[in-house]
PDB file of C-alpha atoms and ligand atoms in Angstrom:
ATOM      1  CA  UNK A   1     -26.580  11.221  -3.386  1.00  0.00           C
ATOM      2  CA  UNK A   2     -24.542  10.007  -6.835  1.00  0.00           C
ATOM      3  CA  UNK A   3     -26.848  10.497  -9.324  1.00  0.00           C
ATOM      4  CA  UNK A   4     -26.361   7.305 -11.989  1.00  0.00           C
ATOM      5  CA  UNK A   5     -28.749   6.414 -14.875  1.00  0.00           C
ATOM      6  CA  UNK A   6     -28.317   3.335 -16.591  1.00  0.00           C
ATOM      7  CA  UNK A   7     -28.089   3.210 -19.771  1.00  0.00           C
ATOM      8  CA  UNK A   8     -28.705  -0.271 -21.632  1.00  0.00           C
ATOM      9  CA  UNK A   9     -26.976  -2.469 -24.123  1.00  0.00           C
ATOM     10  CA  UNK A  10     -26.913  -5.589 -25.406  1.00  0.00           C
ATOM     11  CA  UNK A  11     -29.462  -7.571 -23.968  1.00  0.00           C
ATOM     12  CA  UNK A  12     -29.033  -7.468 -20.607  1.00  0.00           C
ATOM     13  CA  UNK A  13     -25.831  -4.880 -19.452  1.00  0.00           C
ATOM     14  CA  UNK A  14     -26.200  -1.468 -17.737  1.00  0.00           C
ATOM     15  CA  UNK A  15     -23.349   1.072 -18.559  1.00  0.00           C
ATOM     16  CA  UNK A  16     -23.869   3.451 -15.756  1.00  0.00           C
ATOM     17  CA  UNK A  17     -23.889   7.577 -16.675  1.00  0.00           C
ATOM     18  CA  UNK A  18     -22.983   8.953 -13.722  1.00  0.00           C
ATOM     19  CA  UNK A  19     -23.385  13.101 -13.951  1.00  0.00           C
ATOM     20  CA  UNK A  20     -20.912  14.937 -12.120  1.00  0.00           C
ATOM     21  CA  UNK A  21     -22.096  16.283  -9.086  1.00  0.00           C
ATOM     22  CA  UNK A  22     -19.802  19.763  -9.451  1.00  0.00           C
ATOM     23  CA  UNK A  23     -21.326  21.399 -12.067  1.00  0.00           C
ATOM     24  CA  UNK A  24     -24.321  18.981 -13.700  1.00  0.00           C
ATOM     25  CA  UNK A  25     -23.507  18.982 -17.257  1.00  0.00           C
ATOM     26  CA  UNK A  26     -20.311  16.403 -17.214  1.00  0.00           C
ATOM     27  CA  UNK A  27     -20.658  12.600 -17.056  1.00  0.00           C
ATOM     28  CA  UNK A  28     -18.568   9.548 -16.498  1.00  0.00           C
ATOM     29  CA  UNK A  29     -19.597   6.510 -17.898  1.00  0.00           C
ATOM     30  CA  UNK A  30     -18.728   2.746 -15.761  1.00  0.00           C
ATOM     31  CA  UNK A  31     -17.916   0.393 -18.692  1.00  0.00           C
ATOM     32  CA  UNK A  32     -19.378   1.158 -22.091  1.00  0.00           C
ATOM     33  CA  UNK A  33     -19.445  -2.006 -24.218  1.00  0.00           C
ATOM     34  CA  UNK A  34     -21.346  -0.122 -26.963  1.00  0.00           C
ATOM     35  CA  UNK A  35     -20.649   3.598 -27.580  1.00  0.00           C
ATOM     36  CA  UNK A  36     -24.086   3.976 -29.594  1.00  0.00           C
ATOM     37  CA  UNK A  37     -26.346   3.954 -26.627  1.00  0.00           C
ATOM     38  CA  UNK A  38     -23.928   6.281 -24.905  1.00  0.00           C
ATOM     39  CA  UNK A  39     -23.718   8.560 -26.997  1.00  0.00           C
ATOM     40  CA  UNK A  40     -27.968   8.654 -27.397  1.00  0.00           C
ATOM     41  CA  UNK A  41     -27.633   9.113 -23.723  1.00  0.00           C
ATOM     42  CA  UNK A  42     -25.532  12.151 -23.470  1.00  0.00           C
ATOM     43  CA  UNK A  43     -27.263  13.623 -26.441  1.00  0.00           C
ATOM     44  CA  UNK A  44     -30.382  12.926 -24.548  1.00  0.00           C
ATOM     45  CA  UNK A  45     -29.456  14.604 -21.301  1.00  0.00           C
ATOM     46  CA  UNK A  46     -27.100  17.344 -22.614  1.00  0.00           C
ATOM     47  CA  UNK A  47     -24.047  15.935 -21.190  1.00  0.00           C
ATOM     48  CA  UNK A  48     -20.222  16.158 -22.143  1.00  0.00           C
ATOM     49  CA  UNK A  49     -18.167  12.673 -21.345  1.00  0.00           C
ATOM     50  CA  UNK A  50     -15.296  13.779 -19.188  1.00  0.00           C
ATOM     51  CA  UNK A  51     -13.721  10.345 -18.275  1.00  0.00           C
ATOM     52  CA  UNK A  52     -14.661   6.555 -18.687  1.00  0.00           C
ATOM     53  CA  UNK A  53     -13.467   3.820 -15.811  1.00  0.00           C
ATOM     54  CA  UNK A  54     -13.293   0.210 -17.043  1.00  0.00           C
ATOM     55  CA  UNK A  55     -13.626  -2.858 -14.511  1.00  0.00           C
ATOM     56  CA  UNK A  56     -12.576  -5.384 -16.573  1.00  0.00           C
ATOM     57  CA  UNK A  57     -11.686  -6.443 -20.199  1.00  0.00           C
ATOM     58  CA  UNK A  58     -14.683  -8.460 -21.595  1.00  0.00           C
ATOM     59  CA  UNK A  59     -15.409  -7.068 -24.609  1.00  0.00           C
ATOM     60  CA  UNK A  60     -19.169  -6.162 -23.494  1.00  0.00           C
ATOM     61  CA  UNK A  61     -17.941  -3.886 -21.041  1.00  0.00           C
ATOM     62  CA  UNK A  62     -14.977  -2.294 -23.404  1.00  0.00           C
ATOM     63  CA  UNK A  63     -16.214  -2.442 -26.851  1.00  0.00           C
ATOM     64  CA  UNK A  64     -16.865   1.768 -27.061  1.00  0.00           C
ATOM     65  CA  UNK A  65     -14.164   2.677 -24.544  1.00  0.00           C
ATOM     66  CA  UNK A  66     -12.022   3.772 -28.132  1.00  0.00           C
ATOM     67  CA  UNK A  67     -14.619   5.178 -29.856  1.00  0.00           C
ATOM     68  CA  UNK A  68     -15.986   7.390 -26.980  1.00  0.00           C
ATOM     69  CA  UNK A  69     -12.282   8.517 -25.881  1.00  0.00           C
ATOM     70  CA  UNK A  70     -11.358   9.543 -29.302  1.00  0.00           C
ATOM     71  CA  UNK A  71     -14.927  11.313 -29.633  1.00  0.00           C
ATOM     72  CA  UNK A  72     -14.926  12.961 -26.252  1.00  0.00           C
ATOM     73  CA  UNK A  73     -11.032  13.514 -25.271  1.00  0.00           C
ATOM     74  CA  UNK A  74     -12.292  11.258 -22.341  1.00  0.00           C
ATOM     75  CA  UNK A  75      -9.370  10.316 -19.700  1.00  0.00           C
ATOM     76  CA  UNK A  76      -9.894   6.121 -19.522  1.00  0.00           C
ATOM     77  CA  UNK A  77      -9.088   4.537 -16.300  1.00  0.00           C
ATOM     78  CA  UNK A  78      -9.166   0.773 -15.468  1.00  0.00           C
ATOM     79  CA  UNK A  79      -7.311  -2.314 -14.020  1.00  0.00           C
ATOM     80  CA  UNK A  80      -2.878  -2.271 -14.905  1.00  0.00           C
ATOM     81  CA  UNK A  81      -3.323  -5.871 -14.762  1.00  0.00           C
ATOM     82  CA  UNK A  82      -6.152  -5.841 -17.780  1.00  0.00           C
ATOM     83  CA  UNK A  83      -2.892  -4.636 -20.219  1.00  0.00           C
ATOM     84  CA  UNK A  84      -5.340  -2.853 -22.717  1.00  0.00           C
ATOM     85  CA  UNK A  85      -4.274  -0.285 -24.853  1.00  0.00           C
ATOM     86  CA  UNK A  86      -7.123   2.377 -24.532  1.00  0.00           C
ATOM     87  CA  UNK A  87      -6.866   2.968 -20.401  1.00  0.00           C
ATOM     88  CA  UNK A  88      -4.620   6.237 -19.882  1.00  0.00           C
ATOM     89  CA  UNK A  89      -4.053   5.871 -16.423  1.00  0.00           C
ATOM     90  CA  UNK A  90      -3.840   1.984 -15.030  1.00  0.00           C
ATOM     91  CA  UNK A  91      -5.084   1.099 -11.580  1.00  0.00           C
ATOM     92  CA  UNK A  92      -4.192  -1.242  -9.339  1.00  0.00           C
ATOM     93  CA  UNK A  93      -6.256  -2.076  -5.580  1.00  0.00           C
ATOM     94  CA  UNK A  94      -6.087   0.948  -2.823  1.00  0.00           C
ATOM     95  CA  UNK A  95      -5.220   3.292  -6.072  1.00  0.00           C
ATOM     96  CA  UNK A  96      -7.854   6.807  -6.037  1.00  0.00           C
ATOM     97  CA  UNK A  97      -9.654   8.366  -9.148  1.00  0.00           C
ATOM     98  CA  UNK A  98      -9.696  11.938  -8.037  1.00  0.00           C
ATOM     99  CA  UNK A  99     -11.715  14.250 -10.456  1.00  0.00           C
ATOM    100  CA  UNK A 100     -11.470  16.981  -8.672  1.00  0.00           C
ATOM    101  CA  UNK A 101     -13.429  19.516 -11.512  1.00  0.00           C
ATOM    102  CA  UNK A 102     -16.235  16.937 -11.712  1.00  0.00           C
ATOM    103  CA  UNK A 103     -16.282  16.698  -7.996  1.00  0.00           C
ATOM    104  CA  UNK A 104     -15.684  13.054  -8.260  1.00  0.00           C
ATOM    105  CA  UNK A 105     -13.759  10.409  -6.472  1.00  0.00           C
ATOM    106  CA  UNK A 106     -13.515   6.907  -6.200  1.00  0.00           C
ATOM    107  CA  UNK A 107     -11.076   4.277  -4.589  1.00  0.00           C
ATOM    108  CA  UNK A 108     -10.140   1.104  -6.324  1.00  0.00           C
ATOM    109  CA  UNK A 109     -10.400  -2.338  -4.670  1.00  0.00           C
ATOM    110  CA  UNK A 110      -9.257  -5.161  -6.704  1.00  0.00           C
ATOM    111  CA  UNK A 111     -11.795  -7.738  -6.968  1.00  0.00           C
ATOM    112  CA  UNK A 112     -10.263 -10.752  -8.352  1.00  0.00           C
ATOM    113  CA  UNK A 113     -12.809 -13.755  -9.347  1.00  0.00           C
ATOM    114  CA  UNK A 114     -14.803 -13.501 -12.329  1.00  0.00           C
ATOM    115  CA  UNK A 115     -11.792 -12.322 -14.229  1.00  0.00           C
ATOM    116  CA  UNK A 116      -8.128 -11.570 -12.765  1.00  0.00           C
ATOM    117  CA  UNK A 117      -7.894  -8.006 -13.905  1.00  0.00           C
ATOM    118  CA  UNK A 118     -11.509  -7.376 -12.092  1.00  0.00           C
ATOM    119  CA  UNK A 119     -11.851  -3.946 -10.308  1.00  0.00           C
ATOM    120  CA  UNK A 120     -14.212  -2.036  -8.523  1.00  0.00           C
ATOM    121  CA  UNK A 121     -15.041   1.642  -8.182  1.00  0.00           C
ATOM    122  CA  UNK A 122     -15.904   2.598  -4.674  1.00  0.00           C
ATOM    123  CA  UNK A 123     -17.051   6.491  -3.933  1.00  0.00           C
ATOM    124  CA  UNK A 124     -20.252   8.879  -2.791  1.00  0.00           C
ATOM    125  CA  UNK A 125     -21.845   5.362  -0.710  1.00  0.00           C
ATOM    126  CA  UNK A 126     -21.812   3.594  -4.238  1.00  0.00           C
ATOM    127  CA  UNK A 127     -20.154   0.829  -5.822  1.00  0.00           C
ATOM    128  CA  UNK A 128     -19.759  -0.009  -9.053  1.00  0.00           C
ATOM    129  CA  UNK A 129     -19.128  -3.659  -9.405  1.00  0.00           C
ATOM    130  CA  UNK A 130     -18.939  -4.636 -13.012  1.00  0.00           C
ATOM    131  CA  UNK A 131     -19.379  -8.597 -12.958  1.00  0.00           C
ATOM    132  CA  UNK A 132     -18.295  -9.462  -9.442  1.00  0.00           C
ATOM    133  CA  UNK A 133     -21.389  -8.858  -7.538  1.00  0.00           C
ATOM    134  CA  UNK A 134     -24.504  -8.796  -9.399  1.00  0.00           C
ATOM    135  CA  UNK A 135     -28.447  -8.481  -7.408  1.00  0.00           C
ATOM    136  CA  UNK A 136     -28.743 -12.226  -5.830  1.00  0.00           C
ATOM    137  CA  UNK A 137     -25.839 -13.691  -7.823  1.00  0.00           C
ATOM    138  CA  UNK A 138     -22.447 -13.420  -8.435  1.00  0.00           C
ATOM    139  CA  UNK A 139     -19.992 -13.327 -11.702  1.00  0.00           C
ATOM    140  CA  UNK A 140     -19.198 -16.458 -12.994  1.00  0.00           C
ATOM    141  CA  UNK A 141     -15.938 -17.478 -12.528  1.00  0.00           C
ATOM    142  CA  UNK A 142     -13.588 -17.167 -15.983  1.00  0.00           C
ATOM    143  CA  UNK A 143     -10.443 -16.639 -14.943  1.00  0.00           C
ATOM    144  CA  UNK A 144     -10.092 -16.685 -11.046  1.00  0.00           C
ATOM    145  CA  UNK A 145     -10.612 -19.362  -7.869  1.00  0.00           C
ATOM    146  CA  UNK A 146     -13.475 -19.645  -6.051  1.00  0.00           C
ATOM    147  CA  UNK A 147     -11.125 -18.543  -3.281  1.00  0.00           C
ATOM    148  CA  UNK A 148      -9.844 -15.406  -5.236  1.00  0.00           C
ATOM    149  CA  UNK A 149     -13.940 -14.427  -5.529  1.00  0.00           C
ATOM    150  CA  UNK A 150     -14.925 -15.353  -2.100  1.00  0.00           C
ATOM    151  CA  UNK A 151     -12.401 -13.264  -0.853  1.00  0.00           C
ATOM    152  CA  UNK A 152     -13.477 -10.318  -3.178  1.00  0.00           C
ATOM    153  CA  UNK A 153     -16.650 -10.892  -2.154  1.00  0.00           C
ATOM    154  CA  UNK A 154     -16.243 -10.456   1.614  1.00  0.00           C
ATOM    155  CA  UNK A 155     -14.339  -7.114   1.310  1.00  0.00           C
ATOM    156  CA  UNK A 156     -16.997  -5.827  -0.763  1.00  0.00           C
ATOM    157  CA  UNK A 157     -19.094  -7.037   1.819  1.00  0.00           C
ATOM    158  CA  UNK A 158     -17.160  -5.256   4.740  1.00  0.00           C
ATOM    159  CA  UNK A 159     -18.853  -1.752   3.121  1.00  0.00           C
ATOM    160  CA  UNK A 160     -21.325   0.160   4.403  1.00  0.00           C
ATOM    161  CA  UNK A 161     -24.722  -1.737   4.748  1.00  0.00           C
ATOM    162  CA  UNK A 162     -26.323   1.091   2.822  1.00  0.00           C
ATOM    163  CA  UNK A 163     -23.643   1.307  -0.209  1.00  0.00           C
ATOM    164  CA  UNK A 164     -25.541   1.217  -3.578  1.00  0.00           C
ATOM    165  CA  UNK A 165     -24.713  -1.683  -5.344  1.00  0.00           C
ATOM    166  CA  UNK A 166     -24.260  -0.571  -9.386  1.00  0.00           C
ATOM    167  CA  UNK A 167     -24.237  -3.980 -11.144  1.00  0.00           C
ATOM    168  CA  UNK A 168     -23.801  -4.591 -14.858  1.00  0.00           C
ATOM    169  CA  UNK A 169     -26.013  -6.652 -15.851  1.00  0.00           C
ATOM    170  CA  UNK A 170     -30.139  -7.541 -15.493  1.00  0.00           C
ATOM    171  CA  UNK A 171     -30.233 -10.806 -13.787  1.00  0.00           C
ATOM    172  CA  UNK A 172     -32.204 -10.560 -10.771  1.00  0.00           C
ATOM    173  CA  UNK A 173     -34.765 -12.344 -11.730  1.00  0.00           C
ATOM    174  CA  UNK A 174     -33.070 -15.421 -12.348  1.00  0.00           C
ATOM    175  CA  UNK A 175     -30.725 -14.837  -9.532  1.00  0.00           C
ATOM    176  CA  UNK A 176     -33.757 -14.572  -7.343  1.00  0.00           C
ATOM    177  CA  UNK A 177     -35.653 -17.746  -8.741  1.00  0.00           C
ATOM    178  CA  UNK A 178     -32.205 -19.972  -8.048  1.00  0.00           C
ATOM    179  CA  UNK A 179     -31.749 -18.119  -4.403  1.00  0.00           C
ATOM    180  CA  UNK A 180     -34.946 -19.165  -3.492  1.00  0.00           C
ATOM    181  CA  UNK A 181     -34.029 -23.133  -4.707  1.00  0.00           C
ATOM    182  CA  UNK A 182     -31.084 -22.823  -2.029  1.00  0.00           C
ATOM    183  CA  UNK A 183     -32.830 -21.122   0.981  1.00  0.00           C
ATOM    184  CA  UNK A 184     -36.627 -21.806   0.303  1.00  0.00           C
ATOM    185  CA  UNK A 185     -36.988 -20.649   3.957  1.00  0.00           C
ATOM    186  CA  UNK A 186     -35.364 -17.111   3.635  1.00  0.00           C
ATOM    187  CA  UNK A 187     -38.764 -14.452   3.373  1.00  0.00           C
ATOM    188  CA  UNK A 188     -36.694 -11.991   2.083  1.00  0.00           C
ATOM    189  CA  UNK A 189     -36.156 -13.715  -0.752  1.00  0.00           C
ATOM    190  CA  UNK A 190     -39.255 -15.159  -1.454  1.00  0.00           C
ATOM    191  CA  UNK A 191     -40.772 -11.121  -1.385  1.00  0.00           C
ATOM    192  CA  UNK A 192     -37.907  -9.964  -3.471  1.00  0.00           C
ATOM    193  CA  UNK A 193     -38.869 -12.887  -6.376  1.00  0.00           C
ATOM    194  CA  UNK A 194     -42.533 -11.592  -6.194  1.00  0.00           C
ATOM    195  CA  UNK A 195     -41.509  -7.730  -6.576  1.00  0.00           C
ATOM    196  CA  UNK A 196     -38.747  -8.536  -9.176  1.00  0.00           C
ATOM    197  CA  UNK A 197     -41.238 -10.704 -10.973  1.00  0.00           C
ATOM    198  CA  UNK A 198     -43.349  -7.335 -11.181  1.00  0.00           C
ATOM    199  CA  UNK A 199     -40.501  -5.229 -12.311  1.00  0.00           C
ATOM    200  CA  UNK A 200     -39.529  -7.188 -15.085  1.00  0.00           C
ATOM    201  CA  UNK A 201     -42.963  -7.621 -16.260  1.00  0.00           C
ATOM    202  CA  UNK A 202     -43.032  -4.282 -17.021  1.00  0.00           C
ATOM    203  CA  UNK A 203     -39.231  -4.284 -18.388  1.00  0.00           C
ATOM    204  CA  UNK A 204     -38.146  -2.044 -15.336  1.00  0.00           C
ATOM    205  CA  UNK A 205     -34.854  -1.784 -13.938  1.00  0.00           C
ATOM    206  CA  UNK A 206     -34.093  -4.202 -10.761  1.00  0.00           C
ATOM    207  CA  UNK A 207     -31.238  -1.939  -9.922  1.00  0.00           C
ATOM    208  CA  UNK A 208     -29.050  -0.627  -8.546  1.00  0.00           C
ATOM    209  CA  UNK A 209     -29.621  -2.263  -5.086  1.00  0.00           C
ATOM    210  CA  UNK A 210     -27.903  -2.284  -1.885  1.00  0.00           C
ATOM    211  CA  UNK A 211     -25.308  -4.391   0.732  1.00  0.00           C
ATOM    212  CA  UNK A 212     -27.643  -4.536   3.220  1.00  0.00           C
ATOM    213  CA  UNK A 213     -30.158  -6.122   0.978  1.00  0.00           C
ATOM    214  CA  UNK A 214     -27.801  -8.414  -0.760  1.00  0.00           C
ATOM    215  CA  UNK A 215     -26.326  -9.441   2.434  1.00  0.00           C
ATOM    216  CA  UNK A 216     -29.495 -10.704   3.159  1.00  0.00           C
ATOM    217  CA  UNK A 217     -30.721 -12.208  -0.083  1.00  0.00           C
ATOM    218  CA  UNK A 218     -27.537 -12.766  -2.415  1.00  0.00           C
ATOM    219  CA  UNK A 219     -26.971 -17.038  -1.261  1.00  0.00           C
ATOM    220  CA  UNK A 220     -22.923 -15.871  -2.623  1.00  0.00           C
ATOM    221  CA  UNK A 221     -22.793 -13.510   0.468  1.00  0.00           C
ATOM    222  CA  UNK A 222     -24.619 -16.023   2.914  1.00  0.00           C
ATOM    223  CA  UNK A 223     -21.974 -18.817   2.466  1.00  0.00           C
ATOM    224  CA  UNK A 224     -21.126 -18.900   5.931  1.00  0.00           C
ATOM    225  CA  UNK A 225     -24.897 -19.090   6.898  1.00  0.00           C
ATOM    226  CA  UNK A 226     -26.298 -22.330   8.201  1.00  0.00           C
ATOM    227  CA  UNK A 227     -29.259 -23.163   5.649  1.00  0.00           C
ATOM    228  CA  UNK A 228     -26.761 -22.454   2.597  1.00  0.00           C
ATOM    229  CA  UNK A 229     -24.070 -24.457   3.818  1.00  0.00           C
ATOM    230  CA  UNK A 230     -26.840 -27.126   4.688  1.00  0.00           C
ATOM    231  CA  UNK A 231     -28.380 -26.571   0.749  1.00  0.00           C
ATOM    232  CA  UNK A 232     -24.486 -26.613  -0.592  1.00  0.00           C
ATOM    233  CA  UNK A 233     -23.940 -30.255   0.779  1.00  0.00           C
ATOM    234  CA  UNK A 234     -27.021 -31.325   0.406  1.00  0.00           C
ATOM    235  CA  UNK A 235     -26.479 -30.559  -3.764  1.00  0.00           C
ATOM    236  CA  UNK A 236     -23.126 -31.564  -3.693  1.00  0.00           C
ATOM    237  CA  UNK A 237     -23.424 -34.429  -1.763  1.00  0.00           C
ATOM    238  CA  UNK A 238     -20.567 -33.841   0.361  1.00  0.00           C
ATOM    239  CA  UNK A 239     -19.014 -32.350   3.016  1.00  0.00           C
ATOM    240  CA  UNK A 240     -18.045 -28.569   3.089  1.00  0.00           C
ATOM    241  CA  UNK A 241     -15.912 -27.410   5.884  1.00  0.00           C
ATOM    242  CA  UNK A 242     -14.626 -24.117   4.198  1.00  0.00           C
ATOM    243  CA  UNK A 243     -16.679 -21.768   2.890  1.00  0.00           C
ATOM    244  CA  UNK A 244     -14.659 -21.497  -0.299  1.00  0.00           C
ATOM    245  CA  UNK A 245     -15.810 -24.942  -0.390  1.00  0.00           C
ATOM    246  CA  UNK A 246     -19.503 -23.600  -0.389  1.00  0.00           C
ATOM    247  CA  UNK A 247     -19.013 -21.209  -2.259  1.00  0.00           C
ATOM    248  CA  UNK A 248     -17.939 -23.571  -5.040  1.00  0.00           C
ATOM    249  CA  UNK A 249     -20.301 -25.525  -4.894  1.00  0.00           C
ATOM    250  CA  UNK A 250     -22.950 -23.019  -4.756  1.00  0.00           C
ATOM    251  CA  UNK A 251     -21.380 -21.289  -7.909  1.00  0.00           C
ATOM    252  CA  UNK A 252     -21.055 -24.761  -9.865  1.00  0.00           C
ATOM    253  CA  UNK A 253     -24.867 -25.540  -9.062  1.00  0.00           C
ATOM    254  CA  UNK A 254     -25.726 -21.979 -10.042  1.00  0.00           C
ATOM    255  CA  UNK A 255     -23.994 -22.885 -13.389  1.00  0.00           C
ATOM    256  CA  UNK A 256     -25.982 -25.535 -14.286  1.00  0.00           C
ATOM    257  CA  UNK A 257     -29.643 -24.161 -12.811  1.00  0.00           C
ATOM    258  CA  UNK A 258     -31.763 -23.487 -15.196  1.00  0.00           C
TER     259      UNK A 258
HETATM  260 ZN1   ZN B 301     -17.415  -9.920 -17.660  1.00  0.00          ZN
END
């Protein structure tokens, strides 16, 4: 199994260390906004930073890519579309990240929603999902249609039931407390508040998580299920024949829950 520590930033992102399964001493790193706690982190585990892979170009996810490449020699791969001037080797959907010494690869699928440059790193029964998918929630959506994320949403959903889900951020909790607003009948979800509610207590990681489980209890991956429809119109006070139509209106009432 992909062995991937998180390391944290900010006040709620994960930058995921991923050691190389080939020879245990190189890492990748998914997205790090802040090259500080990086660095602490390969320090820490006696690690060398072989390449970085970017999802997308919010400055939270990017802010040490330049620092870390310069400092490292690190290769840089993430999205063609994102145009930014520290990836080496631009990726578009279908493309593979083969690191062959690090026993590594990954395919790309282009995920579209939160922002339009959006990627995802598929490889070794893990994803690493940046924004688009998060534990119970989704990214908001920035740049692209609810259509656009719906869509990325269901092809991440056509994985594996037992890929693990690498988000990048911490918001379970509140993802939980709103999923439980739309489907107060769903048990799942109800047990997942009370054991999240634990975790955080004790400022534990939620993460990473899996399809199966967010299949079940993520309302952004149940839009085609009766009781969110049901919620959806019910909040929106309307009729929603398409679920891109629930969708937004599950995403614009997740906006405004508080
Ligand atoms: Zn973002």
């Amino acid at each position: 199994m992909l062995e991937a520590s998180p390391v944290r930033a900010f006040s709620d992102n994960y930058l995921w260390l991923i050691r190389a399964p080939r020879d245990g001493r190189s890492a990748v790193v998914v997205d790090p906004g802040d090259a500080r706690p990086v660095q602490a982190a390969l320090d820490e585990q006696g690690l060398a930073l072989r390449a970085i892979l970017v999802t997308h170009h919010h400055p939270d996810h990017v802010g040490g890519v330049a620092e870390l490449a310069a400092r490292h020699g690190a290769l840089v791969f993430g999205p063609a579309r994102g145009r930014m001037p520290c990836v080496h080797r631009p990726l578009d959907d279908d493309d593979e990240v083969s690191l062959a010494e690090l026993g590594l690869e990954f395919r790309v699928m282009a995920v579209p929603g939160h922002t339009l440059d959006h990627i995802a790193y598929y490889g070794h029964g893990a994803l690493f999902c940046g924004d688009t998918l998060f534990s119970a929630g989704c990214g908001r959506l920035f740049e692209g249609t609810a259509a656009q994320m719906l869509a990325s949403l269901d092809r991440i959903a056509s994985l594996p039931d037992q890929t693990r889900i690498f988000c990048a951020h911490e918001y379970t909790f509140a993802n939980l407390r709103f999923a439980a607003t739309v489907e107060p009948g769903n048990a799942e979800v109800l047990e997942s508040l009370e054991s999240v509610r634990v975790l955080r207590s004790r400022d534990a990681i939620t993460l990473p998580s899996t399809l199966g489980r967010e299949r079940r209890i993520n309302p952004f991956l149940r839009c085609r299920e009766p009781a969110v429809r049901a919620a959806a119109e019910a909040h929106a006070g309307a009729v929603l024949p398409d679920p891109a139509d629930v969708f937004a209106a599950v995403r614009a009432w997740k906006d405004g829950f508080r």
